[in-house]
Coordinates of C-alpha atoms and ligand atoms in Angstrom, one line a residue:
M15 CA 22.6 13.0 16.7
N16 CA 22.8 10.8 13.6
S17 CA 19.8 9.5 11.6
A18 CA 19.9 6.1 13.2
S19 CA 19.4 7.6 16.7
V20 CA 16.6 9.8 15.4
A21 CA 14.8 6.7 14.2
R22 CA 14.8 5.1 17.7
I23 CA 12.3 7.7 18.9
T24 CA 10.3 7.9 15.6
R25 CA 8.6 5.0 14.0
V26 CA 9.6 4.3 10.4
A27 CA 6.9 3.4 7.7
I28 CA 7.4 2.3 4.1
V29 CA 4.6 2.7 1.7
T30 CA 4.8 1.1 -1.8
G31 CA 2.9 2.4 -4.8
A32 CA 3.1 5.8 -3.0
A33 CA 3.4 8.1 -6.0
Q34 CA -0.3 8.5 -6.3
G35 CA -3.8 7.5 -5.2
I36 CA -4.3 5.4 -2.1
G37 CA -0.5 4.9 -1.4
L38 CA 0.2 8.6 -1.5
A39 CA -2.7 9.4 0.9
I40 CA -1.5 6.7 3.3
A41 CA 2.1 8.1 3.1
L42 CA 1.0 11.6 3.8
E43 CA -1.3 10.5 6.6
L44 CA 1.5 8.6 8.4
Y45 CA 3.8 11.6 7.9
S46 CA 1.3 13.9 9.4
E47 CA 1.1 11.6 12.4
G48 CA 4.9 11.9 13.0
F49 CA 6.2 8.8 11.3
D50 CA 9.4 8.9 9.2
V51 CA 7.9 7.8 5.9
V52 CA 9.5 6.2 2.8
L53 CA 7.5 6.7 -0.4
S54 CA 8.3 3.9 -2.8
D55 CA 7.2 3.3 -6.4
L56 CA 8.5 2.2 -9.8
K57 CA 11.6 4.0 -11.2
A58 CA 9.2 5.5 -13.8
K59 CA 7.4 7.4 -11.0
E60 CA 10.6 8.8 -9.5
G61 CA 9.8 12.3 -10.7
K62 CA 6.4 12.2 -9.0
L63 CA 7.9 10.8 -5.8
N64 CA 10.5 13.5 -5.7
S65 CA 8.0 16.3 -6.4
V66 CA 5.9 15.0 -3.4
T67 CA 8.9 14.9 -1.1
S68 CA 10.2 18.3 -2.2
Q69 CA 6.8 20.0 -2.0
I70 CA 6.0 18.7 1.5
Y71 CA 9.3 18.6 3.1
D72 CA 12.7 20.0 2.3
T73 CA 15.1 17.3 3.5
Q74 CA 17.9 19.9 3.7
D75 CA 16.1 21.3 6.8
D76 CA 16.3 18.0 8.6
Q77 CA 19.7 16.5 7.9
E78 CA 21.1 16.8 11.3
D79 CA 18.5 16.3 14.0
G80 CA 15.1 15.6 12.7
R81 CA 14.0 19.2 13.3
G82 CA 12.5 21.4 10.6
Q83 CA 12.8 25.2 10.4
G84 CA 11.6 26.8 13.6
G85 CA 12.7 23.8 15.7
K86 CA 9.4 21.9 15.4
R87 CA 10.0 18.1 15.2
V88 CA 9.1 16.8 11.8
G89 CA 9.3 13.3 10.4
R90 CA 11.6 12.5 7.6
L91 CA 10.2 11.8 4.2
L92 CA 12.3 9.9 1.6
A93 CA 11.6 8.6 -1.9
I94 CA 13.2 5.3 -2.8
T95 CA 12.3 3.5 -6.0
A96 CA 11.7 -0.3 -6.1
D97 CA 9.7 -2.7 -8.3
V98 CA 7.9 -4.8 -5.7
S99 CA 7.9 -7.8 -8.1
V100 CA 11.7 -8.0 -8.1
E101 CA 13.2 -9.6 -5.0
D102 CA 16.5 -7.8 -5.1
E103 CA 14.8 -4.5 -5.3
V104 CA 12.5 -5.1 -2.3
K105 CA 15.5 -6.4 -0.3
G106 CA 17.5 -3.3 -1.4
L107 CA 14.6 -1.1 -0.4
I108 CA 14.6 -2.5 3.2
D109 CA 18.4 -2.3 3.3
K110 CA 18.4 1.4 2.2
V111 CA 15.6 2.3 4.7
V112 CA 17.5 0.6 7.6
A113 CA 20.7 2.5 6.5
E114 CA 19.0 5.8 6.3
L115 CA 16.4 5.7 9.0
G116 CA 17.6 3.0 11.4
G117 CA 14.9 0.4 11.1
V118 CA 11.4 -0.5 9.8
D119 CA 8.3 -0.4 12.0
V120 CA 5.5 -0.3 9.4
M121 CA 5.3 -1.8 5.9
V122 CA 2.3 -0.9 3.8
A123 CA 2.5 -3.2 0.7
N124 CA 0.1 -1.1 -1.3
A125 CA 1.4 -1.3 -4.9
G126 CA -1.0 -3.1 -7.3
I127 CA -2.1 -3.4 -10.9
S128 CA -5.3 -4.4 -12.6
L129 CA -6.2 -6.3 -15.6
L130 CA -9.6 -6.0 -17.3
K131 CA -10.4 -8.7 -19.8
P132 CA -12.8 -11.6 -20.3
L133 CA -11.1 -14.6 -18.6
E134 CA -10.9 -16.7 -21.8
E135 CA -8.8 -13.9 -23.4
V136 CA -6.3 -13.5 -20.5
T137 CA -2.8 -14.7 -21.7
T138 CA -0.4 -16.5 -19.6
P139 CA 2.1 -13.6 -19.5
E140 CA -0.7 -11.3 -18.4
W141 CA -1.7 -13.7 -15.7
D142 CA 1.9 -14.1 -14.5
K143 CA 2.5 -10.3 -14.4
M144 CA -0.6 -9.9 -12.3
M145 CA 0.6 -12.5 -9.8
A146 CA 4.2 -11.2 -9.9
V147 CA 3.2 -7.6 -8.9
N148 CA 0.1 -8.2 -6.7
V149 CA 1.0 -11.5 -5.0
R150 CA 4.7 -12.0 -5.2
G151 CA 5.2 -8.2 -4.6
T152 CA 3.1 -8.3 -1.5
F153 CA 4.8 -11.5 -0.3
L154 CA 8.3 -10.0 -0.8
C155 CA 7.3 -6.8 1.1
Y156 CA 5.9 -8.8 4.0
K157 CA 8.8 -11.2 4.1
Y158 CA 11.7 -8.7 4.1
A159 CA 9.9 -6.2 6.4
A160 CA 9.1 -9.1 8.9
E161 CA 12.7 -10.3 8.7
Q162 CA 13.9 -6.8 9.7
M163 CA 11.2 -6.4 12.4
I164 CA 12.0 -9.8 13.9
K165 CA 15.7 -8.8 14.0
Q166 CA 14.9 -5.5 15.7
G167 CA 12.7 -7.2 18.4
R168 CA 10.3 -4.3 18.8
G169 CA 7.3 -5.7 16.9
G170 CA 5.7 -4.0 14.0
R171 CA 2.8 -3.5 11.7
I172 CA 2.5 -5.0 8.2
L173 CA -0.4 -4.1 5.9
G174 CA -1.4 -5.3 2.4
A175 CA -3.8 -4.0 -0.2
C176 CA -6.8 -6.4 -0.6
S177 CA -10.0 -5.3 -2.2
I178 CA -13.7 -6.1 -2.2
A179 CA -12.5 -8.0 -5.4
G180 CA -10.7 -10.2 -2.9
K181 CA -14.0 -11.0 -1.2
K182 CA -16.3 -11.6 -4.2
G183 CA -15.6 -12.6 -7.8
M184 CA -16.2 -10.0 -10.5
P185 CA -16.8 -10.6 -14.3
E186 CA -13.8 -9.7 -16.5
V187 CA -11.6 -9.0 -13.5
A188 CA -10.7 -12.6 -12.8
A189 CA -6.9 -12.3 -12.6
Y190 CA -7.1 -9.3 -10.3
C191 CA -9.7 -10.9 -8.1
T192 CA -7.5 -14.0 -7.8
S193 CA -4.6 -11.9 -6.7
K194 CA -6.6 -10.1 -4.1
F195 CA -8.1 -13.4 -2.7
A196 CA -4.4 -14.4 -2.3
I197 CA -3.7 -11.4 -0.2
R198 CA -6.2 -12.6 2.4
G199 CA -4.5 -16.0 2.6
L200 CA -1.1 -14.5 2.9
T201 CA -2.2 -12.0 5.5
Q202 CA -4.0 -14.6 7.7
S203 CA -1.0 -17.0 7.6
A204 CA 1.6 -14.2 8.2
A205 CA -0.4 -13.0 11.2
L206 CA -0.4 -16.5 12.6
E207 CA 3.4 -16.9 12.2
W208 CA 4.5 -13.4 13.3
G209 CA 2.1 -12.7 16.2
K210 CA 4.7 -14.1 18.6
Y211 CA 7.1 -11.3 17.5
G212 CA 4.5 -8.6 18.3
I213 CA 3.9 -8.0 14.6
T214 CA 0.3 -7.6 13.4
V215 CA -0.5 -8.3 9.8
N216 CA -3.7 -6.9 8.2
A217 CA -5.0 -5.8 4.9
Y218 CA -7.4 -3.1 3.9
A219 CA -10.1 -4.1 1.4
P220 CA -11.3 -1.0 -0.4
G221 CA -14.5 -0.7 -2.4
P222 CA -14.7 1.9 -5.2
I223 CA -12.1 4.6 -4.4
D224 CA -11.9 7.6 -6.7
T225 CA -8.4 7.2 -8.2
D226 CA -6.7 6.7 -11.6
F227 CA -7.1 3.0 -10.9
L228 CA -10.9 3.2 -10.8
A229 CA -10.8 5.5 -13.9
Q230 CA -9.2 2.5 -15.8
F231 CA -12.2 0.4 -14.9
D232 CA -14.5 3.1 -16.0
E233 CA -12.7 3.5 -19.3
Y234 CA -12.8 -0.2 -20.0
F235 CA -16.5 -0.8 -19.1
T236 CA -17.8 2.4 -20.8
N237 CA -15.8 1.6 -24.0
K238 CA -17.4 -1.8 -24.0
S239 CA -21.0 -0.6 -23.4
G240 CA -20.8 2.8 -25.3
A241 CA -22.1 4.5 -22.2
P242 CA -20.8 8.0 -21.4
K243 CA -17.4 8.3 -19.7
G244 CA -17.7 8.4 -15.9
S245 CA -21.1 6.7 -15.9
W246 CA -19.7 3.3 -14.8
S247 CA -17.9 4.9 -11.8
E248 CA -21.1 6.9 -11.1
S249 CA -23.2 3.8 -11.1
L250 CA -20.9 2.3 -8.4
K251 CA -22.3 4.8 -5.9
Q252 CA -25.5 2.8 -5.9
T253 CA -23.5 -0.3 -4.8
T254 CA -22.6 1.4 -1.5
S255 CA -24.7 2.1 1.6
T256 CA -23.4 5.6 1.7
G257 CA -24.3 6.3 -1.9
T258 CA -20.8 7.7 -2.5
L259 CA -17.4 6.6 -3.9
G260 CA -14.6 6.5 -1.3
T261 CA -11.6 8.7 -1.3
P262 CA -7.9 7.7 -0.8
Q263 CA -8.1 9.5 2.6
D264 CA -10.9 7.1 3.7
V265 CA -8.4 4.2 3.2
A266 CA -5.6 6.2 4.9
N267 CA -7.8 6.7 7.9
L268 CA -8.3 2.9 8.4
V269 CA -4.5 2.4 7.9
S270 CA -3.9 5.1 10.5
Y271 CA -5.8 3.0 13.0
L272 CA -4.3 -0.3 12.0
V273 CA -0.7 1.0 12.5
S274 CA -1.6 2.6 15.9
R275 CA -0.5 1.0 19.1
G276 CA -4.2 0.7 20.1
A277 CA -4.7 -1.9 17.3
K278 CA -2.3 -4.4 18.8
F279 CA -5.1 -7.0 19.2
V280 CA -6.3 -6.7 15.5
T281 CA -4.5 -9.1 13.2
G282 CA -5.0 -11.4 10.2
Q283 CA -7.9 -9.3 9.0
S284 CA -8.8 -8.0 5.6
I285 CA -11.0 -5.1 6.5
N286 CA -13.5 -3.6 4.1
V287 CA -13.5 0.1 3.6
D288 CA -16.2 0.3 1.0
G289 CA -19.1 2.4 2.2
G290 CA -21.0 -0.7 3.2
G291 CA -21.1 -2.5 -0.1
V292 CA -19.9 -6.0 0.8
F293 CA -20.7 -7.6 4.2
D294 CA -18.7 -10.6 5.3
Ligands
LIG312 P1 -3.1 3.5 -8.6 O1 -3.0 2.8 -9.9 O2 -3.6 4.9 -8.6 O3 -1.6 3.5 -7.9 C1 -0.9 2.3 -7.8 C2 0.6 2.6 -7.7 O4 1.3 1.4 -7.7 C3 1.1 3.4 -8.9 O5 1.8 4.5 -8.5 C4 2.0 2.4 -9.6 O6 3.1 3.0 -10.2 C5 2.5 1.5 -8.4 N1 3.0 0.2 -8.9 C6 2.5 -0.6 -9.9 N2 3.2 -1.6 -10.1 C7 4.3 -1.5 -9.2 C8 5.4 -2.3 -9.0 N3 5.7 -3.4 -9.7 N4 6.3 -1.9 -8.0 C9 6.1 -0.8 -7.3 N5 5.0 0.0 -7.5 C10 4.1 -0.3 -8.5 O7 -3.9 2.6 -7.6 P2 -4.8 2.9 -6.2 O8 -6.2 3.1 -6.6 O9 -4.0 3.9 -5.5 O10 -4.7 1.5 -5.5 C11 -3.7 1.1 -4.6 C12 -3.9 -0.3 -4.1 O11 -5.3 -0.4 -3.6 C13 -3.8 -1.3 -5.2 O12 -3.2 -2.5 -4.7 C14 -5.2 -1.6 -5.6 O13 -5.3 -3.0 -6.1 C15 -5.9 -1.5 -4.3 N6 -7.3 -1.1 -4.5 C16 -7.8 0.0 -5.1 C17 -9.1 0.3 -5.3 C18 -9.7 1.5 -5.9 O14 -10.9 1.6 -6.1 N7 -8.9 2.5 -6.3 C19 -10.1 -0.7 -4.8 C20 -9.6 -1.8 -4.2 C21 -8.2 -2.0 -4.0

C-alpha cells in the first residue's frame, strides 16, 4: 500500500506555527485522534519540529503501511517548513503534503506574531510585517487548502487563529488587534463561499493562554510599569470568569471539536476560548 492510499482512510491535517505553544498542542491532539498531521513552521524552527516528530513518532516504523511497531495503526507525523507570508512556500507546503499524504482535509492556519508598541510609534514596515504574517499568511493557507479540498471533492475543515484581541481593541496592541479583526472577516466570507463544497471555516479566539507569546506581552508591560516579571500575566487571571489562564490544550480541545464530523453545521464563527472573559 503506498502513502496515497493510506491517506484515503486517514484524514490529513496541516498545522502552521506548530513548533511550540498552541500550534504544537493542536498538532499533537489531532495526531492522538488518528489524523495524519503535518507540523509546519519557519525554517528557523526546523530543529524543534524535527525533535517533536522524532520523539513522538519514528517515521521509519511507518514507511510502508501506516502501522507502527506492534501492528497498531498510527497516523503519520511530518515536519515541513514554510513561511506562511510567502505565497510560493504555502503553495509548496500544500503540494508536498498532497505528494506525501495524498490530500488535505484540515488546515489550521495558526501561525501568528505580535507587536507591542504605542500606535503612534508603529512604523510602516512593522505594520506591513504584521499584516503579511497574520493576515496574508492566513489568507494564503485558507486559499491553497480550499483549492485542494475543492479539487478532492470530499469537503474539509479550515481553521484560523483569531483572538479576543480580534473582538475588542487593546491599548498598545493596535496592529495585532487589526490583524485579528481581519481573521473574522476572512473566516466569515470564506465560510459563505466554500459551504457549498462541504468545507467549514471557523476560527478560535483565545484569551490569555500560557505560552511564550503571552510571556512577550508580560515582558513588555512589566518593563514599562516596573512591576515584577510575571505579574502582568498573573493579573490577567482576574479578567476571566474561571480565574485562571488557559493552556494550549484548552485551545486544542476546541479545535478537536471544530474538525470533527459532528461540527458540520458550525461555520463562519470565531469562537472564544477565554475562560469567560469576553462575551459577544
Ligand atoms: P507562539 O509565539 O508560541 O507560536 C507561534 C508560532 O508561529 C511560532 O512557532 C513561530 O515560529 C510561528 N510563526 C511565526 N511567524 C511565522 C511565519 N511567517 N510562518 C510560519 N510560522 C510562523 O504563539 P502561540 O501562543 O502558540 O499562538 C498561536 C496563535 O494563537 C497565534 O496566531 C496567536 O496570535 C494566537 N493567539 C495566542 C494567544 C495566547 O495567549 N498565547 C491568545 C490569542 C491568540
